[in-house]
Coordinates of C-alpha atoms and ligand atoms in Angstrom, one line a residue:
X92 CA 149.9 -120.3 168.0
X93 CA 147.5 -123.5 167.3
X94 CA 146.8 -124.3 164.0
X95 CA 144.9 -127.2 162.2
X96 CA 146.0 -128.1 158.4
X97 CA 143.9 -129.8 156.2
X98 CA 145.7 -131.5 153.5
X99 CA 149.0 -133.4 153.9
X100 CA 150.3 -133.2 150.3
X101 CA 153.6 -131.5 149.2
X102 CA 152.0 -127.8 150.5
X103 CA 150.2 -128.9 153.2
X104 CA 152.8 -130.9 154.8
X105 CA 155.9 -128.7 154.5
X106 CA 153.5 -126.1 155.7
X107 CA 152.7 -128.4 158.4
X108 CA 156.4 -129.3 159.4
X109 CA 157.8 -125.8 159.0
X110 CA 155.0 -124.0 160.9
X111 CA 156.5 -126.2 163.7
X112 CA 159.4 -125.8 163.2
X113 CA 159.1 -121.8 164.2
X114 CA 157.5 -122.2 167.4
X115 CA 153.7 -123.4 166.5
X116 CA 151.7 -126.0 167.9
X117 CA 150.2 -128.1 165.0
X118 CA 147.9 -131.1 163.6
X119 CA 148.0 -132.4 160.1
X120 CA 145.2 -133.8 159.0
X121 CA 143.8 -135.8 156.0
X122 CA 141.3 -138.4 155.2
X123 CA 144.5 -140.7 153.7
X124 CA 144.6 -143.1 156.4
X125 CA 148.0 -144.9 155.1
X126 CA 149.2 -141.1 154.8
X127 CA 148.7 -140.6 158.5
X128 CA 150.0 -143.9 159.6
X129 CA 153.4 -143.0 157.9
X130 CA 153.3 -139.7 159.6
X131 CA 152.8 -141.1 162.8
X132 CA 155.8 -143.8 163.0
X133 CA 157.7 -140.5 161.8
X134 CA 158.1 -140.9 157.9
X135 CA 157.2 -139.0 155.1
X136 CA 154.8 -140.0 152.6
X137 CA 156.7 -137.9 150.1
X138 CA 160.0 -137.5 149.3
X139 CA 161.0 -133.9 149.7
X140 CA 164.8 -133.2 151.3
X141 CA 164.6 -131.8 154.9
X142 CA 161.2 -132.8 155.7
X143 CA 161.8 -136.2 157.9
X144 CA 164.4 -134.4 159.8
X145 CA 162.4 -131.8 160.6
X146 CA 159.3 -134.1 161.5
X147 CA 161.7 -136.0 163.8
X148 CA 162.9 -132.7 165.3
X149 CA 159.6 -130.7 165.9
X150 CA 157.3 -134.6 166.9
X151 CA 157.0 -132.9 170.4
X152 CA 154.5 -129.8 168.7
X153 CA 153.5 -131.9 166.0
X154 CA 150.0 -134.1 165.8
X155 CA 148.6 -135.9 163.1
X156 CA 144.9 -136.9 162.3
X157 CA 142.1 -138.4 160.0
X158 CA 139.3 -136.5 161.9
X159 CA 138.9 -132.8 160.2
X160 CA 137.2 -131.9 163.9
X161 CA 140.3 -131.5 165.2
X162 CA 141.9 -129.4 162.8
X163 CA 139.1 -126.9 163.9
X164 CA 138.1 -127.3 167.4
X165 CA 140.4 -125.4 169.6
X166 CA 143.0 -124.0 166.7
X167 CA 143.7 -120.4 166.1
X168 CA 144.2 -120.6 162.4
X169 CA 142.8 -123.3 159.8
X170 CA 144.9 -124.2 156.6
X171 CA 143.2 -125.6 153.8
X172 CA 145.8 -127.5 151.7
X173 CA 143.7 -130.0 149.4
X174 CA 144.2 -130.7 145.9
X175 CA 142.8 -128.5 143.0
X176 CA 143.2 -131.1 140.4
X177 CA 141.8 -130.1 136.5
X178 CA 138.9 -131.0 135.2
X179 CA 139.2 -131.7 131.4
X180 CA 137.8 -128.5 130.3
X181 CA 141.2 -127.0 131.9
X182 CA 138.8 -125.7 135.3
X183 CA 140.1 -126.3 138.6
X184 CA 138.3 -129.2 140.4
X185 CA 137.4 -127.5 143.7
X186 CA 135.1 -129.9 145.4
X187 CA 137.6 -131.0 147.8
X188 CA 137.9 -126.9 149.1
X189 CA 134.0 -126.8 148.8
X190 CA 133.5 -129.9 151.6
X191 CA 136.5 -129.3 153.7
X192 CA 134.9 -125.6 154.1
X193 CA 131.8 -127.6 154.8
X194 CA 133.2 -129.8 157.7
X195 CA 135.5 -126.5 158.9
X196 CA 132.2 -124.6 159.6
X197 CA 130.6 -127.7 160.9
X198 CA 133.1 -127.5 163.8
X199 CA 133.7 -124.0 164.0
X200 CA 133.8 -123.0 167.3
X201 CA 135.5 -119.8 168.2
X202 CA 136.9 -116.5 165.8
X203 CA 139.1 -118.4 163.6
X204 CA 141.7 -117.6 160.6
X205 CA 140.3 -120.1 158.2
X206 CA 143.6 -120.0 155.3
X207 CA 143.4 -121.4 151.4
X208 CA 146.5 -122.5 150.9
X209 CA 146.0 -124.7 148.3
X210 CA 146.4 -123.0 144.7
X211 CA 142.9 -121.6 143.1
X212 CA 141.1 -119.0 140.8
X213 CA 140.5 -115.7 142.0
X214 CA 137.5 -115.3 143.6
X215 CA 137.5 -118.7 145.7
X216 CA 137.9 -117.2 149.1
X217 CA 134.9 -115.5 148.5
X218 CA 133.1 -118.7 148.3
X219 CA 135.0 -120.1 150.8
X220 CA 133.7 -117.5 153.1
X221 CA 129.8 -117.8 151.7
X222 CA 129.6 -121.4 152.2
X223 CA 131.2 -121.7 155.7
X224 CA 128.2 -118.9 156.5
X225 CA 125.7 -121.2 154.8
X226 CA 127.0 -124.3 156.9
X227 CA 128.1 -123.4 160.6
X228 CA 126.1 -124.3 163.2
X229 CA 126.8 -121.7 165.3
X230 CA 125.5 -118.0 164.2
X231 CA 127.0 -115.9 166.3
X232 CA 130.6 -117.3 166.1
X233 CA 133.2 -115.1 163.7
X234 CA 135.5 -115.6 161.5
X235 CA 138.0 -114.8 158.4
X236 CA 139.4 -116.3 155.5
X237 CA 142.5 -115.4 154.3
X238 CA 144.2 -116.1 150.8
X239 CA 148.1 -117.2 151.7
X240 CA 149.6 -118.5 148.6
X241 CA 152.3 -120.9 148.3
X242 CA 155.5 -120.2 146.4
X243 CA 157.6 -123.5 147.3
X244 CA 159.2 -125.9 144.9
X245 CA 159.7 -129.6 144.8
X246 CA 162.6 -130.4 145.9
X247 CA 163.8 -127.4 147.7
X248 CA 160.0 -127.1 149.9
X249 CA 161.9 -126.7 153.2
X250 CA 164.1 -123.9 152.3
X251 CA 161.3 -122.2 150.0
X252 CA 159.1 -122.1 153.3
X253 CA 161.8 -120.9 155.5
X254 CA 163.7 -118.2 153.2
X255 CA 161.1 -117.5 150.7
X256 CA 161.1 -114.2 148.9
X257 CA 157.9 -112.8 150.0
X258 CA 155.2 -114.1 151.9
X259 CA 151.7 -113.1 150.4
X260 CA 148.5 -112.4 152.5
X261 CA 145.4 -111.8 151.1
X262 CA 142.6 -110.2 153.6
X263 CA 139.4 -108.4 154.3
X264 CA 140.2 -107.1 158.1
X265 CA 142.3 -106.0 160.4
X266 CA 142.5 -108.8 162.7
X267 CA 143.1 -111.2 160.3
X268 CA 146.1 -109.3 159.1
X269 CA 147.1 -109.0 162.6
X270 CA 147.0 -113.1 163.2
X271 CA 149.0 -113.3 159.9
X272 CA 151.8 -111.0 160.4
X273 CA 152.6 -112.7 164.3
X274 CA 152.6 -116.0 162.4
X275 CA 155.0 -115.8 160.3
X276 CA 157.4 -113.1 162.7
X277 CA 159.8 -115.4 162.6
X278 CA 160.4 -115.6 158.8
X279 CA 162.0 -112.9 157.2
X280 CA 161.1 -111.7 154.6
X281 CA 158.8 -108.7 153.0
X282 CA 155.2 -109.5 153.4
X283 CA 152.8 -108.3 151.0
X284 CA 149.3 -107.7 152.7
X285 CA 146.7 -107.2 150.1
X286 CA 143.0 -107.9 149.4
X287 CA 142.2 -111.3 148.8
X288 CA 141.4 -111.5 145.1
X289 CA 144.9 -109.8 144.6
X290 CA 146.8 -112.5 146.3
X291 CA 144.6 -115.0 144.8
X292 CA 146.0 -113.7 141.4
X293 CA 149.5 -113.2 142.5
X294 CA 149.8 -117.0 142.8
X295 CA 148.2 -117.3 139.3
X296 CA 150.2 -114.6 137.4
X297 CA 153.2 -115.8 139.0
X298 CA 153.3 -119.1 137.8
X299 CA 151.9 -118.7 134.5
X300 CA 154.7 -115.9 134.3
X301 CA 157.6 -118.6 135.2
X302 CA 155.6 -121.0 132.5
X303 CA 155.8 -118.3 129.6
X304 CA 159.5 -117.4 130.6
X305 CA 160.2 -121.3 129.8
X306 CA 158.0 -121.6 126.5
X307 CA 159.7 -118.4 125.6
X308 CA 163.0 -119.8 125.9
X309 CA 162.1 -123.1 124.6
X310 CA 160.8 -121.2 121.2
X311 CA 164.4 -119.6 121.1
X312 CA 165.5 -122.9 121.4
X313 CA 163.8 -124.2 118.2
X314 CA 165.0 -120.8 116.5
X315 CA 168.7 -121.8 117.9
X316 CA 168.5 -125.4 116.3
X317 CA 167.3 -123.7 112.6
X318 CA 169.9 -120.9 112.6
X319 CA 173.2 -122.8 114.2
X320 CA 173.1 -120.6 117.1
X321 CA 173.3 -122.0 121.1
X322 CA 170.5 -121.3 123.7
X323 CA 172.8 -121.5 126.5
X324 CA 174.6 -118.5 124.9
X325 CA 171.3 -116.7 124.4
X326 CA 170.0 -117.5 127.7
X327 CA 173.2 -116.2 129.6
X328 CA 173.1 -112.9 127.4
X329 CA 169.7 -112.4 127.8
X330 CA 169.6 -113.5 131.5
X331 CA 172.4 -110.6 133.0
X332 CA 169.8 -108.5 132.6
X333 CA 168.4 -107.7 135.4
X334 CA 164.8 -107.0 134.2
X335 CA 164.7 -110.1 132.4
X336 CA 166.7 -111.9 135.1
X337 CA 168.4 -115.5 134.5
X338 CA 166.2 -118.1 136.3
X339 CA 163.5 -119.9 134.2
X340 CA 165.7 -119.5 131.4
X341 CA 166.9 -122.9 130.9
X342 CA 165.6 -124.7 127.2
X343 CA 164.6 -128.3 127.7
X344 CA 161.9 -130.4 127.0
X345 CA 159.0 -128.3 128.4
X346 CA 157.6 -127.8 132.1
X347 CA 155.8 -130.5 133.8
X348 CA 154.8 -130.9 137.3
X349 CA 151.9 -130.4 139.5
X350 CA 151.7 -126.7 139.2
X351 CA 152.5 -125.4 136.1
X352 CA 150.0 -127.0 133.7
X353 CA 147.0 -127.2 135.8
X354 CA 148.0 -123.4 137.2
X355 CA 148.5 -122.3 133.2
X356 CA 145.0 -124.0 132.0
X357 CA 143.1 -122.9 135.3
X358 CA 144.2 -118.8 134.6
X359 CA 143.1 -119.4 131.0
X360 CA 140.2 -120.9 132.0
X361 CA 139.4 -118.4 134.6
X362 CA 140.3 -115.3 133.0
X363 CA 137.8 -116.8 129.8
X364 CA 134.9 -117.0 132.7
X365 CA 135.4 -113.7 133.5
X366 CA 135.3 -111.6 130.0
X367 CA 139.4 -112.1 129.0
X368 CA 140.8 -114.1 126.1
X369 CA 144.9 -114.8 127.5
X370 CA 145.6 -116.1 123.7
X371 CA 149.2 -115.2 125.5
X372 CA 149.0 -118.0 128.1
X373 CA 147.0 -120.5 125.4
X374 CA 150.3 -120.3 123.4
X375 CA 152.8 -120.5 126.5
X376 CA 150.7 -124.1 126.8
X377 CA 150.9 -124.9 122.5
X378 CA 155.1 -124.1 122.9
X379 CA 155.3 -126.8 125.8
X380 CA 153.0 -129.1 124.0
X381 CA 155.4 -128.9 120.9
X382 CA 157.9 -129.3 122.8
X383 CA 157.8 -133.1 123.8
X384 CA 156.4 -133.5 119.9
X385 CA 159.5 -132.6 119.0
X386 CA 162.1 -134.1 121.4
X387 CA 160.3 -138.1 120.2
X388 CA 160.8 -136.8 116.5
X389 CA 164.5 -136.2 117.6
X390 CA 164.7 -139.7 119.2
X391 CA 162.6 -141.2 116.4
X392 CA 165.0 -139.8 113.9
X393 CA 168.0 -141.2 115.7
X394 CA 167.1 -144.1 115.3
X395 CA 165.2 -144.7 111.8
X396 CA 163.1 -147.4 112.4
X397 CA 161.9 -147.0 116.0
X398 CA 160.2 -150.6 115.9
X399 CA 161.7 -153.0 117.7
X400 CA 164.8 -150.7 118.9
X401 CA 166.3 -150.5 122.5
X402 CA 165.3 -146.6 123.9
X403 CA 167.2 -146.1 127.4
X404 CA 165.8 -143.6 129.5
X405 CA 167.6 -141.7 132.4
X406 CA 165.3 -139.9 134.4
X407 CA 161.5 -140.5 135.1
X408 CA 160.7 -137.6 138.0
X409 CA 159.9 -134.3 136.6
X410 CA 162.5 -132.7 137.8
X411 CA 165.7 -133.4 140.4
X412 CA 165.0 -134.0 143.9
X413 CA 161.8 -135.1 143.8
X414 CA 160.0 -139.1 143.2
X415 CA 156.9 -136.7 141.9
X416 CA 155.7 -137.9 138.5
X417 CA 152.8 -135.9 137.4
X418 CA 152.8 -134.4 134.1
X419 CA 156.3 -135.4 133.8
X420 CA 157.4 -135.3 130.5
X421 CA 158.8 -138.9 130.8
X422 CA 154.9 -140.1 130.7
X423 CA 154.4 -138.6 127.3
X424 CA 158.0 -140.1 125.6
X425 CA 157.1 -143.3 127.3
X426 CA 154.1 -143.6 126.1
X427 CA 154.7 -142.4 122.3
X428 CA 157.9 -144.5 122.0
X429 CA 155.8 -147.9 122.9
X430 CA 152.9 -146.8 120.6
X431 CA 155.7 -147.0 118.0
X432 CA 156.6 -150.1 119.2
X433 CA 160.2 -149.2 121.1
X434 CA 161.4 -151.5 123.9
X435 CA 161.7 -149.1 127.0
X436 CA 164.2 -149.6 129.5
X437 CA 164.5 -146.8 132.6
X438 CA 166.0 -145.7 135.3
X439 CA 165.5 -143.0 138.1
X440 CA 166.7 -142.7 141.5
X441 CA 163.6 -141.7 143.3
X442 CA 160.6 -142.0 140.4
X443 CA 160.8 -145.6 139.9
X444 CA 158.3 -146.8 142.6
X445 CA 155.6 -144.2 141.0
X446 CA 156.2 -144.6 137.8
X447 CA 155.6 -148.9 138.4
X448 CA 152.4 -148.0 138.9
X449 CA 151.9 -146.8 135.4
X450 CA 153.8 -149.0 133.2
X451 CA 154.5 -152.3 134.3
X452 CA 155.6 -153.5 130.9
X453 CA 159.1 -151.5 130.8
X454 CA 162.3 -153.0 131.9
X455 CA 162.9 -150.9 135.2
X456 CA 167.1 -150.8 136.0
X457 CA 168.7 -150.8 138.9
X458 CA 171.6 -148.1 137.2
X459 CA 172.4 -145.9 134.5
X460 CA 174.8 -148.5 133.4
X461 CA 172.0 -151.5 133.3
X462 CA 169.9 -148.8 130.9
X463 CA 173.0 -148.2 128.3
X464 CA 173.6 -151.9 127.9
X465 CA 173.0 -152.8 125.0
X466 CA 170.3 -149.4 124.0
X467 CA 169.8 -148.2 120.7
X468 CA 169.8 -144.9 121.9
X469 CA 170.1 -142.7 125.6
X470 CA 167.6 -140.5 126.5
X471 CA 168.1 -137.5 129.6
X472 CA 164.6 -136.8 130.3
X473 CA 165.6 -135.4 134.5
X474 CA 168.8 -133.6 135.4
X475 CA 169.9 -135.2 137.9
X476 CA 173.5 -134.9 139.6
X477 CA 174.1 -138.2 139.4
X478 CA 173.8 -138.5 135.3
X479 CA 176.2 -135.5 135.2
X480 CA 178.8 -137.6 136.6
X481 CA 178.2 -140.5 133.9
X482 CA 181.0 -142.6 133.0
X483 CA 180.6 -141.6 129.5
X484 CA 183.9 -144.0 127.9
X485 CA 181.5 -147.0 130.2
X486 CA 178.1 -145.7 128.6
X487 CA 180.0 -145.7 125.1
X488 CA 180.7 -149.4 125.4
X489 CA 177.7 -150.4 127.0
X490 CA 175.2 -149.2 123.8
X491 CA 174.9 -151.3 120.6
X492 CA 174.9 -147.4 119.2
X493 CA 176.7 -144.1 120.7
X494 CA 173.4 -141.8 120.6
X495 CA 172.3 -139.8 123.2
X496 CA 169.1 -137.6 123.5
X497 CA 169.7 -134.8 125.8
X498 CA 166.1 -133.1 126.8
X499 CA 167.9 -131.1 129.7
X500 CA 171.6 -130.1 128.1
X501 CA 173.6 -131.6 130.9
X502 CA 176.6 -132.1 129.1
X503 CA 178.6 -130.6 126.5
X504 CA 178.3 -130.8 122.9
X505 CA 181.9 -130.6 122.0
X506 CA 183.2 -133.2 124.8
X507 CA 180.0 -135.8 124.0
X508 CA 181.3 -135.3 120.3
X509 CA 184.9 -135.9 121.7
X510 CA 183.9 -139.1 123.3
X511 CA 182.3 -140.1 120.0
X512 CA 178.5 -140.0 121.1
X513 CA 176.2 -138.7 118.3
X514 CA 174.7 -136.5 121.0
X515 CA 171.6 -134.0 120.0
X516 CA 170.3 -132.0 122.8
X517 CA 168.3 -128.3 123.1
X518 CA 168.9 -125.4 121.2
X519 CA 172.7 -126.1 120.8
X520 CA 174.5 -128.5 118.3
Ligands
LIG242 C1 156.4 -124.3 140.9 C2 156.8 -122.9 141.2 O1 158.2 -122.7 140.9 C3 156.7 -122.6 142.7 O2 157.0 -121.3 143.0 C4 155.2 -122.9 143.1 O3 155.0 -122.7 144.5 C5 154.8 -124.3 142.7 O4 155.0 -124.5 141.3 C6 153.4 -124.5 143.1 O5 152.5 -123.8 142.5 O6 153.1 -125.2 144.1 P1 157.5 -126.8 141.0 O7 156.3 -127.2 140.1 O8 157.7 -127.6 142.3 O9 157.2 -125.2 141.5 O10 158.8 -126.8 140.2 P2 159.7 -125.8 139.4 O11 161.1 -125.8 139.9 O12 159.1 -124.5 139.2 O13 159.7 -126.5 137.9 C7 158.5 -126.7 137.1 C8 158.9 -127.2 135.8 O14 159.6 -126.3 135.0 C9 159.8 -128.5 135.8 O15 159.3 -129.4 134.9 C10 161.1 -128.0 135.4 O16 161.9 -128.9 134.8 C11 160.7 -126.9 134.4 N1 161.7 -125.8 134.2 C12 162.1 -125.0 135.2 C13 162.3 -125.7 133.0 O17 162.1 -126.4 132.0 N2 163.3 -124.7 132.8 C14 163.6 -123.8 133.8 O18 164.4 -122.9 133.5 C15 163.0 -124.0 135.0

């Protein structure tokens, strides 16, 4: 099949990539002109395993574009991917949807699939669909839009796209179903076809539901620290059942990331437009809020006087396998640590580059070694593999004090206690 994408972020792309990748024919687009020149020599603009190999393998049914037109003209199915950023009343910012639906109908030529992709409140393909009637040129020409949400992750994209669990399609006909279900025939897995408002929500509920599973276990975290008990135990016990099940269940320093926190704020937001107070969802937000509050008060007291000390942090992304930095915890700690006049020195092995961009006045290492030398105190902000396999008799000598901050539990209390490390991490002590 043909198909145009609109978008080349995180979704769009791997959308992009692994649409080819089954046998489609298909053009990227977006208005980032850098973006698209980084596409074109055959290199990602993100890094997300698995994508460049498959943009290398698949260049021969794989196009890339500024122009929108030709993401329309010709194509079988349309994918709008564009960002739904928040506005600071917690509302999705859906201009970008709004004119990309604009040009789509300004081009629309033939019947087309016209699919949001890109995560939004129930209710938007329904305005999707009324303003590409109010704009298209030509009245007679037919078309549908379908809701397809997107379930991947950072950092495992590829995979999630290929093997997810279930692939959601939200329509109003027949045909449109039809078009779906021989799209993705090559993917197995159950497809839920459903109305569009339902799959709208799906995307919504699902994600807010992962959210709450985290602030729930972060809150028996807290209860953990208070009463001397260990959250991995709890997590494990609670976890082998099935009904509760044992992903999500990992305490830490809160969720951060593209998705959750806009997705959380956007369903409260919605569900508050449309007659519901989710108090529920309002607190899953509070418990992730806290959450950072009290991981600097651990840091802080570690270290008494936090003027003028050496904080180390390991870990800048906002979570492995990914350079992404938004809402990543790391942001917040930076930033409250130098408001109490810390000196911050940091490493990551993918963030570094983005996270330049915001701080320029941190000391930015070239190891996890460089960052110990000579800190006050170690702070895990990302679990990544490579801080797992720590040198941790190196690390020891390296810091003017043996204190480690663990925001993700990667290691052991009773061995970091062996090696002599004051070490305070998540729900366990
Ligand atoms: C999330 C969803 O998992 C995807 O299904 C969805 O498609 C995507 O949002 C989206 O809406 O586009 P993502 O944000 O890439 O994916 O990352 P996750 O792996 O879900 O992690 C989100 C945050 O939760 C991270 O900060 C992670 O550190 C945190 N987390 C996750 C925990 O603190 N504990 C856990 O047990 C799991």
């Amino acid at each position: 099949m043909k198909v145009g994408i609109i978008g080349c972020g995180y979704v769009g792309l791997t959308t992009g990539v692994c649409l080819a990748e089954i046998g489609h024919y298909v053009i990227c687009v977006d208005n980032d002109v850098e973006k698209i020149k980084k596409l074109l020599a055959g290199k990602t603009p993100i890094f997300e395993p698995g994508i460049e190999k498959l943009l290398k393998k698949n260049k021969r049914k794989l196009k890339f574009s500024t122009n929108i037109k030709e993401a329309v003209i010709g194509n079988d199915i349309v994918f709008i991917a564009v960002g739904t950023p928040s506005n600071p009343d917690g509302s999705p910012d859906l201009s970008y949807v709004e004119s990309v639906s604009r040009e789509i109908a300004k081009y629309l030529d033939d019947y087309k699939v016209i699919v949001e992709k890109s995560t939004v409140p129930v209710e938007t393909a329904q305005w999707i669909k009324i303003t590409i009637e109010k704009y298209k040129k030509n009245n007679n020409v037919k078309f549908d839009v379908v809701s397809n949400p997107e379930f991947l992750r950072e950092g495992s994209a590829v995979k999630d796209f290929l093997y997810p669990d279930r692939i959601v399609i939200g329509v109003e006909s027949e045909r449109a179903k039809r078009i779906m279900l021989k799209l993705y025939s090559k993917i197995k897995a159950p497809k839920i076809v459903v109305d569009t408002k339902s799959a709208e929500l799906i995307k919504h509920a699902s994600n807010s539901f992962l959210a709450m599973k985290i602030s729930f276990i972060n809150a028996v975290a807290n209860i953990c620290e208070l009463s001397g008990a260990d959250v991995e135990k709890v997590a494990l016990g609670m976890g082998l059942d099935r009904r509760i099940g044992k992903d999500f269940l990992r305490a830490g320093i809160g969720y951060g990331g593209s998705c959750f926190p806009k997705d959380v704020d956007a369903f409260i937001w919605i569900a508050e437009k449309i007659g519901y107070d989710f108090s529920l969802l309002k607190e899953v937000k509070k418990i992730n809020q806290r959450q950072r509050e009290l991981f600097v008060k651990k840091i802080e007291d570690s270290l008494w006087i936090v003027k003028d000390k050496t904080v180390g942090i390991l870990g800048l992304s906002f979570k492995p396998n990914t350079d992404d930095i938004r809402e990543a915890p790391s942001i917040y700690v930076i930033r409250s640590l130098r408001q109490k006049g810390a000196k911050i020195k940091v490493y990551d092995p993918k963030a570094m580059d983005k996270m330049k961009q915001l701080f320029q006045e941190i000391e930015y290492c070239n190891s996890p070694y460089e960052v110990a030398k000579n800190a006050d105190c170690l702070v895990i902000l990302t679990e990544w593999d490579e801080f797992r396999g720590l040198d941790l008799a190196k690390v020891k000598k390296l810091m003017l004090q043996p204190v480690i901050v663990d925001g993700r539990n990667i290691f052991d209390p009773e061995t970091m206690q062996k090696f002599g490390f004051i070490y305070k991490c998540i729900g366990r002590s």
